[in-house]
Every structure is written in structure tokens, then in C-alpha cells.
């Protein structure tokens, strides 16, 4: 399965429309979690809360995560690497449920591993829904970021190539040569131009970088429009917070 990397990396949830009855809604928190392999137990927890007026049937699973140069995300089943308990829930209105996710994969991977925890509402009629049998409902699907992190990891982002187009702006090929993911959310972009001219910009002020997540070993093409850089760059580097 593949999805576009964009809103899915920022808000990290999707929903689809299904023809079932009732009014249901649930939340998943947090939307990003780390399983620290230096801890005594390689596990983390999520919490589901039903804020709707009807019970919700929810299924949870873990998938792999790979993002190509264009920002398209690919996912495959990773159930053999995790224990998720409970993995299926009937969540009553106003009730919260803790979900435990435990890593049962390699004890000491060479780099951080990236996954998605998917919490998906199932089109199952429960209670009053089953009796009424009509209506329209949004079936929610959350996709939280989940990282399995061994000790001693760190990101290392470098600019592999820089190409300029008089009309389109600047295209950067970035690569994370480190062992931990790097999210472009806070930090600085140092732009160097002709004759050593240099200016430092905030990543937060540059829409071209918003939502970029460089996983270990991954590359990403980023097109920066002309109006986002103060002058034509000869070199670009980053400092992350």
C-alpha cells in the first residue's frame, strides 16, 4: 500500500466515508511514539478514547514504513514484529482504553526502524445502530508514527545535489546518512550564494520543507520555489533543533 507523504506526516490520520448508521468518533494519542530498546521492556502505549454517542469497533495493526524520493509512503504488514494488546476493541461511549505495543523483532537493529500504528474503525453495527440500520457515518482511520530506536542513533542530513531552474527555483536532493529519522519541523537553513553571501532562514518559514521526514538511509527531492530563498543558492546546509 502507498500514500502520499504530506498531511499524513503532519496530522497523521485519514478517514473514509462508509454507509453505516450512528454517530461515532474516537481519538488516538499520541500520534508519534518511540520504543526505546535501552529500556527494560521494549514497548510503548497508546490511548483510544470514544467521544461519540455510540460504541465503536476498532482494529489495531502495525505496518512498515518506507518513503521514496518523491514523498510517496509505502506500507506492508509488520504484525510478525509486534505484539499489540488488545488488537480489537469494542469501545463504549465516553470510555478510554490503553493499547500496549511491544517490539518482538531484532534485539539490536543497526539503526532506528520506522513503522505505522494503524487504528481503524470497522463498519460494524452495534447497539442502537444495529436496530436502526440507516444513516451516514465517517469511519476514522488514524496512522500514528512509531519508531523502534536502538542506542547510539543520530540523524545526519546532507545535500547530495543542488540544481537550479530559472523558473522553478532550486531542487535539492537530500539524504539521511545517519541512523535516526530527521523531521524537518524546527531548525535553520543556511543558504550560501555568490561571493560567500550567506543568510540563515527558519525551517518553519519555508513551506517547501514542511512535512519532510527523512528516515535513516532515505533520500528526498525537495523543490524550493524562487520566492522562498532570498537569492540563488550555491550551497544549502541545515541545523536542526
Coordinates of N, CA and C in Angstrom, one line a residue:
X1 N 0.9 -1.2 0.0 CA 0.0 0.0 0.0 C 0.9 1.2 0.0
X2 N 0.4 2.3 -0.6 CA 1.2 3.5 -0.6 C 0.3 4.7 -0.4
X3 N 0.9 5.8 0.2 CA 0.1 7.0 0.4 C 1.1 8.1 0.1
X4 N 0.5 9.3 -0.1 CA 1.3 10.5 -0.3 C 1.8 11.0 1.1
X5 N 3.1 11.4 1.1 CA 3.6 12.0 2.3 C 3.3 13.5 2.3
X6 N 2.5 13.9 3.2 CA 2.1 15.3 3.3 C 1.3 15.5 4.5
X7 N 0.0 15.7 4.4 CA -0.9 15.8 5.6 C -0.8 14.5 6.4
X8 N -0.5 13.4 5.8 CA -0.4 12.1 6.5 C 0.7 12.2 7.5
X9 N 1.9 13.0 7.2 CA 3.1 13.1 8.1 C 2.9 14.1 9.2
X10 N 1.9 15.1 8.9 CA 1.7 16.1 9.9 C 0.6 15.8 10.9
X11 N -0.6 15.6 10.3 CA -1.7 15.3 11.2 C -1.8 13.8 11.4
X12 N -1.2 13.0 10.5 CA -1.1 11.6 10.6 C -2.4 10.9 10.8
X13 N -3.5 11.3 10.3 CA -4.7 10.5 10.3 C -5.5 10.7 9.0
X14 N -6.2 9.6 8.6 CA -7.0 9.6 7.4 C -8.4 9.1 7.8
X15 N -9.4 9.5 7.0 CA -10.7 8.9 7.2 C -11.4 8.6 5.9
X16 N -12.3 7.6 5.9 CA -13.1 7.3 4.7 C -14.5 7.3 5.1
X17 N -15.4 7.4 4.1 CA -16.8 7.5 4.3 C -17.5 6.2 4.0
X18 N -18.3 5.7 5.0 CA -18.9 4.5 4.8 C -20.4 4.6 5.2
X19 N -21.3 3.8 4.5 CA -22.7 3.9 4.7 C -23.2 3.0 5.8
X20 N -23.0 3.4 7.0 CA -23.5 2.7 8.2 C -24.2 3.7 9.1
X21 N -24.8 3.3 10.2 CA -25.6 4.2 11.0 C -24.9 4.6 12.2
X22 N -25.5 5.6 12.9 CA -25.0 6.0 14.2 C -24.0 7.2 14.1
X23 N -23.6 7.7 15.3 CA -22.7 8.8 15.4 C -21.5 8.3 16.2
X24 N -20.4 8.1 15.7 CA -19.2 7.5 16.4 C -18.0 8.4 16.1
X25 N -17.1 8.5 17.1 CA -15.9 9.2 16.9 C -14.9 8.6 17.9
X26 N -13.6 8.5 17.6 CA -12.6 8.2 18.6 C -11.3 8.9 18.3
X27 N -10.5 9.0 19.3 CA -9.2 9.7 19.2 C -8.1 8.7 19.6
X28 N -7.0 8.9 19.0 CA -5.8 8.1 19.3 C -4.7 9.0 19.7
X29 N -4.1 8.8 20.9 CA -2.9 9.6 21.3 C -1.9 8.6 21.9
X30 N -0.6 9.0 21.8 CA 0.0 10.1 21.0 C 0.0 9.7 19.5
X31 N 0.3 10.7 18.6 CA 0.4 10.4 17.2 C 1.8 10.1 16.8
X32 N 2.7 10.1 17.7 CA 4.1 9.7 17.4 C 4.7 9.1 18.7
X33 N 5.3 8.0 18.6 CA 5.8 7.3 19.8 C 7.1 6.6 19.5
X34 N 8.0 6.4 20.5 CA 9.3 5.7 20.3 C 9.3 4.5 21.3
X35 N 9.7 3.4 20.8 CA 10.1 2.2 21.6 C 11.6 2.3 21.8
X36 N 12.0 2.6 23.0 CA 13.4 2.7 23.3 C 14.0 1.3 23.7
X37 N 14.9 0.8 22.9 CA 15.5 -0.5 23.2 C 16.4 -0.6 24.3
X38 N 16.8 0.6 24.9 CA 17.6 0.6 26.1 C 16.7 0.4 27.4
X39 N 15.4 0.5 27.2 CA 14.5 0.3 28.4 C 14.4 -1.1 28.7
X40 N 13.9 -1.4 29.9 CA 13.8 -2.8 30.4 C 12.8 -3.6 29.6
X41 N 11.7 -2.9 29.2 CA 10.7 -3.6 28.3 C 10.6 -2.8 27.0
X42 N 10.8 -3.4 25.9 CA 10.7 -2.7 24.6 C 9.3 -2.5 24.1
X43 N 8.6 -1.6 24.8 CA 7.2 -1.4 24.5 C 6.8 0.1 24.7
X44 N 5.7 0.4 24.2 CA 5.1 1.8 24.4 C 3.6 1.6 24.5
X45 N 2.9 2.7 24.8 CA 1.4 2.6 25.0 C 0.8 3.7 24.2
X46 N -0.4 3.5 23.7 CA -1.3 4.4 23.1 C -2.6 4.4 23.8
X47 N -3.4 5.5 23.7 CA -4.7 5.5 24.3 C -5.8 5.9 23.3
X48 N -6.8 5.1 23.3 CA -8.0 5.3 22.5 C -9.1 5.8 23.4
X49 N -9.8 6.9 22.9 CA -11.0 7.4 23.6 C -12.1 7.6 22.7
X50 N -13.3 7.1 23.1 CA -14.5 7.2 22.3 C -15.3 8.4 22.8
X51 N -15.3 9.5 22.0 CA -16.0 10.7 22.3 C -17.4 10.8 21.6
X52 N -17.8 9.7 21.0 CA -19.1 9.7 20.3 C -20.2 9.2 21.1
X53 N -21.4 9.0 20.5 CA -22.6 8.6 21.3 C -22.9 7.2 21.1
X54 N -22.1 6.5 20.3 CA -22.3 5.1 20.0 C -21.0 4.3 20.2
X55 N -21.1 3.0 20.5 CA -19.9 2.2 20.6 C -19.2 2.1 19.3
X56 N -17.9 1.9 19.3 CA -17.1 1.8 18.1 C -16.3 0.5 18.1
X57 N -16.3 -0.2 17.0 CA -15.4 -1.4 16.9 C -14.1 -0.9 16.2
X58 N -13.0 -1.2 16.8 CA -11.7 -0.7 16.4 C -10.7 -1.8 16.3
X59 N -10.0 -1.8 15.2 CA -8.9 -2.8 15.0 C -7.6 -2.0 14.9
X60 N -6.5 -2.6 15.5 CA -5.2 -2.0 15.5 C -4.2 -3.0 14.9
X61 N -3.3 -2.4 14.1 CA -2.2 -3.2 13.5 C -1.0 -2.3 13.3
X62 N 0.1 -2.9 13.0 CA 1.4 -2.2 12.7 C 1.8 -2.5 11.3
X63 N 2.3 -1.5 10.6 CA 2.8 -1.7 9.3 C 4.2 -1.1 9.1
X64 N 5.0 -1.6 8.2 CA 6.3 -1.0 7.9 C 6.1 0.4 7.3
X65 N 7.2 1.1 7.2 CA 7.1 2.5 6.6 C 8.3 2.8 5.8
X66 N 8.1 3.1 4.5 CA 9.2 3.5 3.6 C 8.7 4.7 2.8
X67 N 9.6 5.7 2.7 CA 9.2 6.9 1.9 C 10.2 7.1 0.8
X68 N 9.7 7.2 -0.5 CA 10.6 7.3 -1.6 C 11.0 8.8 -1.8
X69 N 11.8 9.0 -2.8 CA 12.4 10.4 -3.1 C 11.3 11.4 -3.3
X70 N 10.1 11.0 -3.8 CA 9.0 11.9 -4.2 C 8.1 12.1 -3.0
X71 N 8.3 11.4 -1.9 CA 7.4 11.6 -0.8 C 6.3 10.6 -0.7
X72 N 6.3 9.6 -1.6 CA 5.2 8.6 -1.5 C 5.6 7.6 -0.4
X73 N 4.7 7.3 0.4 CA 4.9 6.3 1.5 C 4.4 5.0 1.2
X74 N 5.2 3.9 1.4 CA 4.8 2.5 1.2 C 4.7 1.8 2.5
X75 N 3.7 0.9 2.6 CA 3.5 0.2 3.9 C 3.2 -1.3 3.6
X76 N 3.7 -2.1 4.4 CA 3.5 -3.6 4.4 C 3.2 -4.0 5.8
X77 N 2.6 -5.2 5.9 CA 2.3 -5.8 7.2 C 3.5 -6.0 8.0
X78 N 3.5 -5.6 9.3 CA 4.6 -5.9 10.2 C 4.1 -6.6 11.5
X79 N 3.0 -7.3 11.4 CA 2.5 -8.0 12.6 C 3.4 -9.0 13.2
X80 N 4.3 -9.5 12.4 CA 5.3 -10.5 13.0 C 6.3 -9.9 13.9
X81 N 6.4 -8.6 13.9 CA 7.4 -7.9 14.6 C 6.9 -7.2 15.9
X82 N 5.6 -7.3 16.1 CA 5.0 -6.6 17.3 C 3.9 -7.5 17.9
X83 N 3.7 -7.3 19.2 CA 2.5 -7.7 19.9 C 1.7 -6.5 20.2
X84 N 0.4 -6.5 19.8 CA -0.5 -5.4 20.0 C -1.6 -5.9 20.9
X85 N -1.8 -5.3 22.1 CA -2.8 -5.8 23.0 C -3.6 -4.7 23.7
X86 N -4.9 -4.7 23.5 CA -5.7 -5.5 22.7 C -5.6 -5.0 21.2
X87 N -5.8 -5.9 20.3 CA -5.7 -5.6 18.9 C -7.1 -5.3 18.3
X88 N -8.1 -5.8 18.9 CA -9.5 -5.5 18.5 C -10.3 -5.1 19.8
X89 N -11.1 -4.0 19.6 CA -11.7 -3.4 20.8 C -13.1 -3.0 20.4
X90 N -14.1 -3.2 21.3 CA -15.4 -2.5 21.3 C -15.3 -1.4 22.3
X91 N -15.2 -0.2 21.8 CA -15.0 1.0 22.7 C -16.4 1.7 22.9
X92 N -16.8 1.6 24.2 CA -18.1 2.2 24.5 C -18.0 3.8 24.6
X93 N -19.1 4.5 24.5 CA -19.1 5.9 24.5 C -18.5 6.5 25.9
X94 N -17.6 7.4 25.8 CA -17.0 8.1 26.9 C -15.9 7.2 27.6
X95 N -15.6 6.1 27.0 CA -14.6 5.2 27.6 C -13.2 5.4 26.9
X96 N -12.1 5.2 27.7 CA -10.8 5.2 27.2 C -10.2 3.8 27.4
X97 N -9.3 3.4 26.5 CA -8.7 2.1 26.5 C -7.2 2.3 26.2
X98 N -6.3 1.8 27.0 CA -4.9 1.8 26.8 C -4.5 0.6 25.9
X99 N -3.7 0.8 24.9 CA -3.2 -0.2 24.0 C -1.7 -0.3 24.1
X100 N -1.3 -1.5 24.4 CA 0.2 -1.8 24.6 C 0.8 -2.4 23.3
X101 N 1.9 -1.8 22.9 CA 2.6 -2.2 21.7 C 4.0 -2.6 22.1
X102 N 4.3 -3.9 21.8 CA 5.6 -4.5 22.3 C 6.4 -4.9 21.0
X103 N 7.6 -4.6 21.0 CA 8.5 -5.0 19.9 C 9.0 -6.4 20.2
X104 N 8.9 -7.3 19.3 CA 9.4 -8.7 19.4 C 10.4 -9.0 18.3
X105 N 10.8 -8.0 17.6 CA 11.8 -8.1 16.5 C 13.2 -8.2 17.0
X106 N 14.1 -7.9 16.1 CA 15.6 -8.0 16.4 C 15.9 -7.1 17.7
X107 N 16.7 -7.7 18.6 CA 17.0 -7.1 19.8 C 17.9 -5.8 19.7
X108 N 18.8 -5.9 18.7 CA 19.7 -4.7 18.5 C 19.9 -4.4 17.0
X109 N 18.8 -3.8 16.4 CA 19.0 -3.4 14.9 C 20.0 -2.4 14.8
X110 N 20.6 -2.3 13.6 CA 21.7 -1.4 13.3 C 21.3 0.1 13.3
X111 N 20.0 0.3 13.1 CA 19.5 1.7 13.0 C 18.1 1.7 13.4
X112 N 17.6 2.9 13.7 CA 16.2 3.1 14.0 C 15.3 2.5 12.9
X113 N 14.2 1.9 13.4 CA 13.2 1.3 12.4 C 11.9 2.1 12.5
X114 N 11.3 2.4 11.3 CA 10.1 3.2 11.3 C 8.9 2.4 10.9
X115 N 7.8 2.6 11.6 CA 6.6 1.9 11.4 C 5.4 2.9 11.5
X116 N 4.2 2.3 11.2 CA 2.9 3.0 11.5 C 2.1 2.1 12.4
X117 N 1.5 2.7 13.4 CA 0.4 2.1 14.1 C -0.9 2.6 13.5
X118 N -1.7 1.6 13.0 CA -2.9 2.0 12.4 C -4.1 1.6 13.3
X119 N -5.0 2.5 13.6 CA -6.2 2.3 14.4 C -7.4 2.6 13.5
X120 N -8.1 1.6 13.1 CA -9.2 1.7 12.1 C -10.5 1.3 12.7
X121 N -11.5 2.2 12.5 CA -12.8 1.9 12.9 C -13.5 0.9 11.9
X122 N -14.1 -0.1 12.4 CA -14.7 -1.1 11.5 C -16.2 -0.8 11.3
X123 N -16.7 -1.1 10.1 CA -18.2 -0.9 9.8 C -19.0 -1.9 10.4
X124 N -19.0 -2.0 11.8 CA -19.8 -3.0 12.5 C -21.0 -2.3 13.2
X125 N -22.2 -2.7 13.0 CA -23.3 -2.1 13.7 C -23.5 -2.7 15.1
X126 N -23.5 -1.8 16.0 CA -23.6 -2.1 17.4 C -24.7 -1.4 18.1
X127 N -25.4 -2.0 19.1 CA -26.4 -1.4 19.9 C -27.5 -0.8 19.0
X128 N -27.8 0.5 19.3 CA -28.9 1.2 18.6 C -28.7 1.2 17.1
X129 N -27.4 1.2 16.7 CA -27.0 1.2 15.2 C -27.7 0.0 14.5
X130 N -27.5 -1.2 15.2 CA -28.0 -2.5 14.6 C -29.5 -2.4 14.4
X131 N -30.2 -1.8 15.3 CA -31.7 -1.7 15.2 C -32.2 -0.7 14.2
X132 N -31.5 0.4 14.1 CA -32.0 1.5 13.2 C -31.6 1.1 11.7
X133 N -30.3 0.7 11.6 CA -29.9 0.2 10.2 C -29.9 1.3 9.1
X134 N -29.7 2.5 9.5 CA -29.6 3.5 8.4 C -28.7 4.7 8.9
X135 N -28.4 5.6 7.9 CA -27.6 6.7 8.3 C -26.3 6.8 7.6
X136 N -25.5 7.9 7.8 CA -24.2 8.0 7.2 C -23.2 8.3 8.4
X137 N -22.0 7.7 8.3 CA -21.0 7.8 9.3 C -19.6 7.9 8.7
X138 N -18.8 8.8 9.3 CA -17.4 8.8 9.0 C -16.7 7.7 9.7
X139 N -16.0 6.8 9.0 CA -15.2 5.8 9.6 C -13.8 6.3 9.7
X140 N -13.3 6.4 10.9 CA -12.0 7.0 11.1 C -10.9 6.0 11.0
X141 N -9.7 6.5 10.5 CA -8.5 5.6 10.5 C -7.3 6.5 10.8
X142 N -6.7 6.3 11.9 CA -5.5 7.0 12.4 C -4.3 6.2 12.0
X143 N -3.2 7.0 11.7 CA -1.9 6.4 11.3 C -0.8 7.1 12.1
X144 N -0.5 6.5 13.3 CA 0.5 7.2 14.1 C 1.9 6.7 13.7
X145 N 2.8 7.6 13.9 CA 4.2 7.3 13.7 C 4.8 6.4 14.9
X146 N 5.5 5.4 14.6 CA 6.1 4.5 15.6 C 7.5 4.2 15.2
X147 N 8.4 4.5 16.1 CA 9.8 4.2 15.9 C 10.4 3.3 16.9
X148 N 11.2 2.3 16.4 CA 11.9 1.4 17.3 C 13.4 1.9 17.3
X149 N 13.9 2.3 18.4 CA 15.2 3.0 18.5 C 16.2 2.3 19.3
X150 N 17.2 1.8 18.7 CA 18.4 1.2 19.5 C 19.2 2.4 20.0
X151 N 20.2 2.1 20.9 CA 21.0 3.1 21.5 C 22.0 3.6 20.5
X152 N 22.5 4.9 20.7 CA 23.5 5.5 19.9 C 23.2 5.9 18.5
X153 N 21.9 6.2 18.2 CA 21.5 6.6 16.9 C 21.4 8.1 16.8
X154 N 21.6 8.6 15.6 CA 21.6 10.1 15.3 C 21.4 10.3 13.9
X155 N 20.6 11.3 13.5 CA 20.4 11.7 12.1 C 21.7 12.4 11.5
X156 N 21.9 12.3 10.2 CA 22.9 13.0 9.5 C 22.5 13.4 8.1
X157 N 22.0 14.6 8.0 CA 21.4 15.0 6.7 C 22.4 15.8 5.9
X158 N 22.6 15.4 4.7 CA 23.4 16.2 3.8 C 22.8 16.4 2.4
X159 N 23.2 17.5 1.8 CA 22.7 17.8 0.4 C 23.5 17.1 -0.6
X160 N 23.0 16.1 -1.3 CA 23.7 15.3 -2.3 C 23.9 16.1 -3.6
X161 N 22.9 16.8 -4.0 CA 23.0 17.6 -5.2 C 22.0 18.8 -5.1
X162 N 22.4 19.9 -5.9 CA 21.6 21.1 -5.9 C 21.5 21.5 -7.4
X163 N 20.3 21.6 -7.9 CA 20.2 22.1 -9.3 C 19.2 23.3 -9.3
X164 N 19.5 24.2 -10.3 CA 18.7 25.4 -10.3 C 18.0 25.6 -11.6
X165 N 16.8 26.0 -11.5 CA 15.9 26.3 -12.7 C 15.5 27.7 -12.7
X166 N 15.7 28.5 -13.7 CA 15.3 30.0 -13.7 C 13.9 30.2 -13.3
X167 N 13.0 29.3 -13.7 CA 11.6 29.5 -13.4 C 11.1 28.7 -12.2
X168 N 11.6 27.5 -12.0 CA 11.0 26.6 -11.0 C 11.7 26.9 -9.6
X169 N 12.9 27.4 -9.6 CA 13.6 27.6 -8.4 C 14.8 26.6 -8.2
X170 N 14.9 26.0 -7.0 CA 16.0 25.2 -6.6 C 15.5 23.8 -6.3
X171 N 16.1 22.8 -6.8 CA 15.8 21.4 -6.4 C 17.0 20.8 -5.6
X172 N 16.7 20.3 -4.4 CA 17.7 19.7 -3.6 C 17.4 18.2 -3.5
X173 N 18.5 17.4 -3.6 CA 18.4 16.0 -3.3 C 19.1 15.8 -1.9
X174 N 18.3 15.5 -0.9 CA 18.7 15.3 0.4 C 18.9 13.8 0.8
X175 N 19.8 13.5 1.6 CA 20.0 12.1 2.1 C 20.3 12.1 3.6
X176 N 19.6 11.2 4.3 CA 19.9 11.0 5.7 C 20.9 9.8 5.8
X177 N 22.2 10.1 6.0 CA 23.2 9.1 6.1 C 23.4 8.7 7.6
X178 N 22.5 9.1 8.4 CA 22.6 8.7 9.8 C 21.7 7.5 10.1
X179 N 21.5 7.3 11.4 CA 20.8 6.1 11.9 C 19.5 6.4 12.6
X180 N 19.0 7.6 12.5 CA 17.8 8.0 13.2 C 17.1 9.0 12.2
X181 N 15.7 9.0 12.2 CA 15.0 9.8 11.3 C 15.2 11.3 11.7
X182 N 15.0 12.2 10.7 CA 15.0 13.6 10.9 C 13.8 14.2 10.3
X183 N 13.0 14.8 11.2 CA 11.8 15.5 10.8 C 12.1 17.0 10.6
X184 N 11.7 17.6 9.5 CA 12.0 19.0 9.2 C 10.9 19.8 9.8
X185 N 11.0 20.0 11.1 CA 10.0 20.8 11.8 C 10.5 22.1 12.4
X186 N 11.7 22.0 13.0 CA 12.3 23.2 13.7 C 13.8 23.2 13.4
X187 N 14.3 24.4 13.1 CA 15.8 24.5 12.9 C 16.1 25.6 11.9
X188 N 17.3 25.5 11.3 CA 17.7 26.6 10.4 C 18.2 26.0 9.1
X189 N 18.0 26.8 8.1 CA 18.5 26.5 6.7 C 19.5 27.6 6.4
X190 N 20.8 27.2 6.2 CA 21.8 28.2 5.9 C 22.0 28.2 4.3
X191 N 21.7 29.3 3.7 CA 21.8 29.4 2.3 C 23.1 30.3 1.9
X192 N 23.9 29.7 1.1 CA 25.1 30.4 0.7 C 25.1 30.7 -0.8
X193 N 25.4 31.9 -1.2 CA 25.3 32.3 -2.6 C 26.6 32.8 -3.1
X194 N 26.6 33.6 -4.2 CA 27.8 34.0 -4.8 C 28.6 34.9 -3.9
X195 N 30.0 34.9 -4.0 CA 30.9 35.8 -3.2 C 30.7 35.5 -1.7
X196 N 30.3 34.3 -1.4 CA 30.2 34.0 0.0 C 29.0 34.6 0.8
X197 N 28.1 35.2 0.0 CA 26.9 35.7 0.7 C 26.2 34.6 1.4
X198 N 25.8 34.9 2.6 CA 25.1 33.8 3.4 C 23.9 34.4 4.2
X199 N 22.9 33.6 4.3 CA 21.7 34.0 5.1 C 21.1 32.8 5.7
X200 N 20.7 33.0 7.0 CA 20.1 31.9 7.7 C 18.6 32.1 7.8
X201 N 17.8 31.0 7.4 CA 16.4 31.1 7.5 C 15.8 30.0 8.4
X202 N 14.6 30.2 8.9 CA 14.0 29.3 9.7 C 13.2 28.2 8.9
X203 N 13.4 26.9 9.2 CA 12.7 25.9 8.5 C 11.2 26.1 8.6
X204 N 10.7 26.6 9.7 CA 9.3 26.8 9.9 C 8.7 27.8 8.9
X205 N 9.6 28.7 8.4 CA 9.1 29.7 7.4 C 9.2 29.3 6.0
X206 N 9.7 28.1 5.7 CA 9.8 27.6 4.4 C 8.9 26.5 4.1
X207 N 7.8 26.8 3.4 CA 6.8 25.7 3.1 C 7.3 24.5 2.4
X208 N 8.4 24.7 1.6 CA 8.9 23.6 0.8 C 9.4 22.4 1.7
X209 N 9.8 22.7 2.9 CA 10.3 21.7 3.8 C 9.3 21.1 4.8
X210 N 8.1 21.7 4.8 CA 7.1 21.3 5.8 C 6.6 19.8 5.5
X211 N 6.7 19.0 6.6 CA 6.2 17.6 6.4 C 7.3 16.7 6.0
X212 N 8.5 17.2 5.6 CA 9.6 16.3 5.2 C 10.1 15.5 6.4
X213 N 10.1 14.2 6.2 CA 10.6 13.3 7.2 C 11.6 12.3 6.5
X214 N 12.9 12.5 6.8 CA 13.9 11.7 6.2 C 14.2 10.5 7.2
X215 N 13.9 9.3 6.7 CA 14.1 8.1 7.5 C 15.6 7.7 7.3
X216 N 16.2 6.9 8.2 CA 17.6 6.5 8.0 C 17.9 5.9 6.7
X217 N 18.9 6.4 6.0 CA 19.3 5.8 4.7 C 18.4 6.3 3.5
X218 N 17.4 7.1 3.8 CA 16.5 7.5 2.7 C 16.9 8.8 2.1
X219 N 16.5 9.1 0.9 CA 16.7 10.3 0.1 C 15.4 11.0 -0.2
X220 N 15.4 12.3 -0.4 CA 14.2 13.1 -0.7 C 14.5 14.2 -1.6
X221 N 13.7 14.4 -2.7 CA 13.8 15.5 -3.5 C 12.9 16.6 -3.0
X222 N 13.5 17.8 -2.8 CA 12.7 19.0 -2.3 C 12.9 20.1 -3.3
X223 N 11.7 20.6 -3.8 CA 11.8 21.7 -4.8 C 11.4 23.0 -4.0
X224 N 12.3 23.9 -4.0 CA 12.1 25.2 -3.3 C 11.9 26.3 -4.3
X225 N 10.7 26.9 -4.3 CA 10.3 27.9 -5.2 C 11.3 29.1 -5.1
X226 N 11.4 29.9 -6.1 CA 12.3 31.1 -6.1 C 12.1 32.0 -5.0
X227 N 10.8 32.2 -4.7 CA 10.4 33.2 -3.7 C 10.7 32.8 -2.2
X228 N 11.1 31.5 -2.0 CA 11.4 31.1 -0.6 C 12.9 31.2 -0.2
X229 N 13.7 31.4 -1.2 CA 15.1 31.7 -0.9 C 15.4 33.2 -1.3
X230 N 16.2 33.9 -0.5 CA 16.5 35.3 -0.8 C 17.3 35.6 -2.0
X231 N 18.1 34.6 -2.4 CA 18.9 34.7 -3.6 C 19.2 33.3 -4.1
X232 N 19.8 33.2 -5.3 CA 20.2 31.9 -5.9 C 21.3 31.2 -5.1
X233 N 21.0 30.1 -4.6 CA 22.0 29.4 -3.7 C 23.0 28.6 -4.5
X234 N 24.2 28.6 -3.9 CA 25.3 27.7 -4.4 C 25.4 26.5 -3.4
X235 N 25.0 26.7 -2.2 CA 25.1 25.7 -1.2 C 24.0 25.9 -0.2
X236 N 23.5 24.8 0.4 CA 22.5 24.8 1.4 C 22.9 23.8 2.5
X237 N 22.7 24.2 3.7 CA 23.0 23.3 4.8 C 21.9 23.5 5.9
X238 N 21.9 22.6 6.9 CA 20.8 22.6 7.9 C 21.4 22.5 9.3
X239 N 20.7 23.1 10.2 CA 21.0 22.9 11.7 C 19.6 22.7 12.3
X240 N 19.5 21.5 12.9 CA 18.2 21.1 13.5 C 18.1 21.3 15.0
X241 N 17.0 21.6 15.5 CA 16.8 21.7 16.9 C 16.2 20.5 17.5

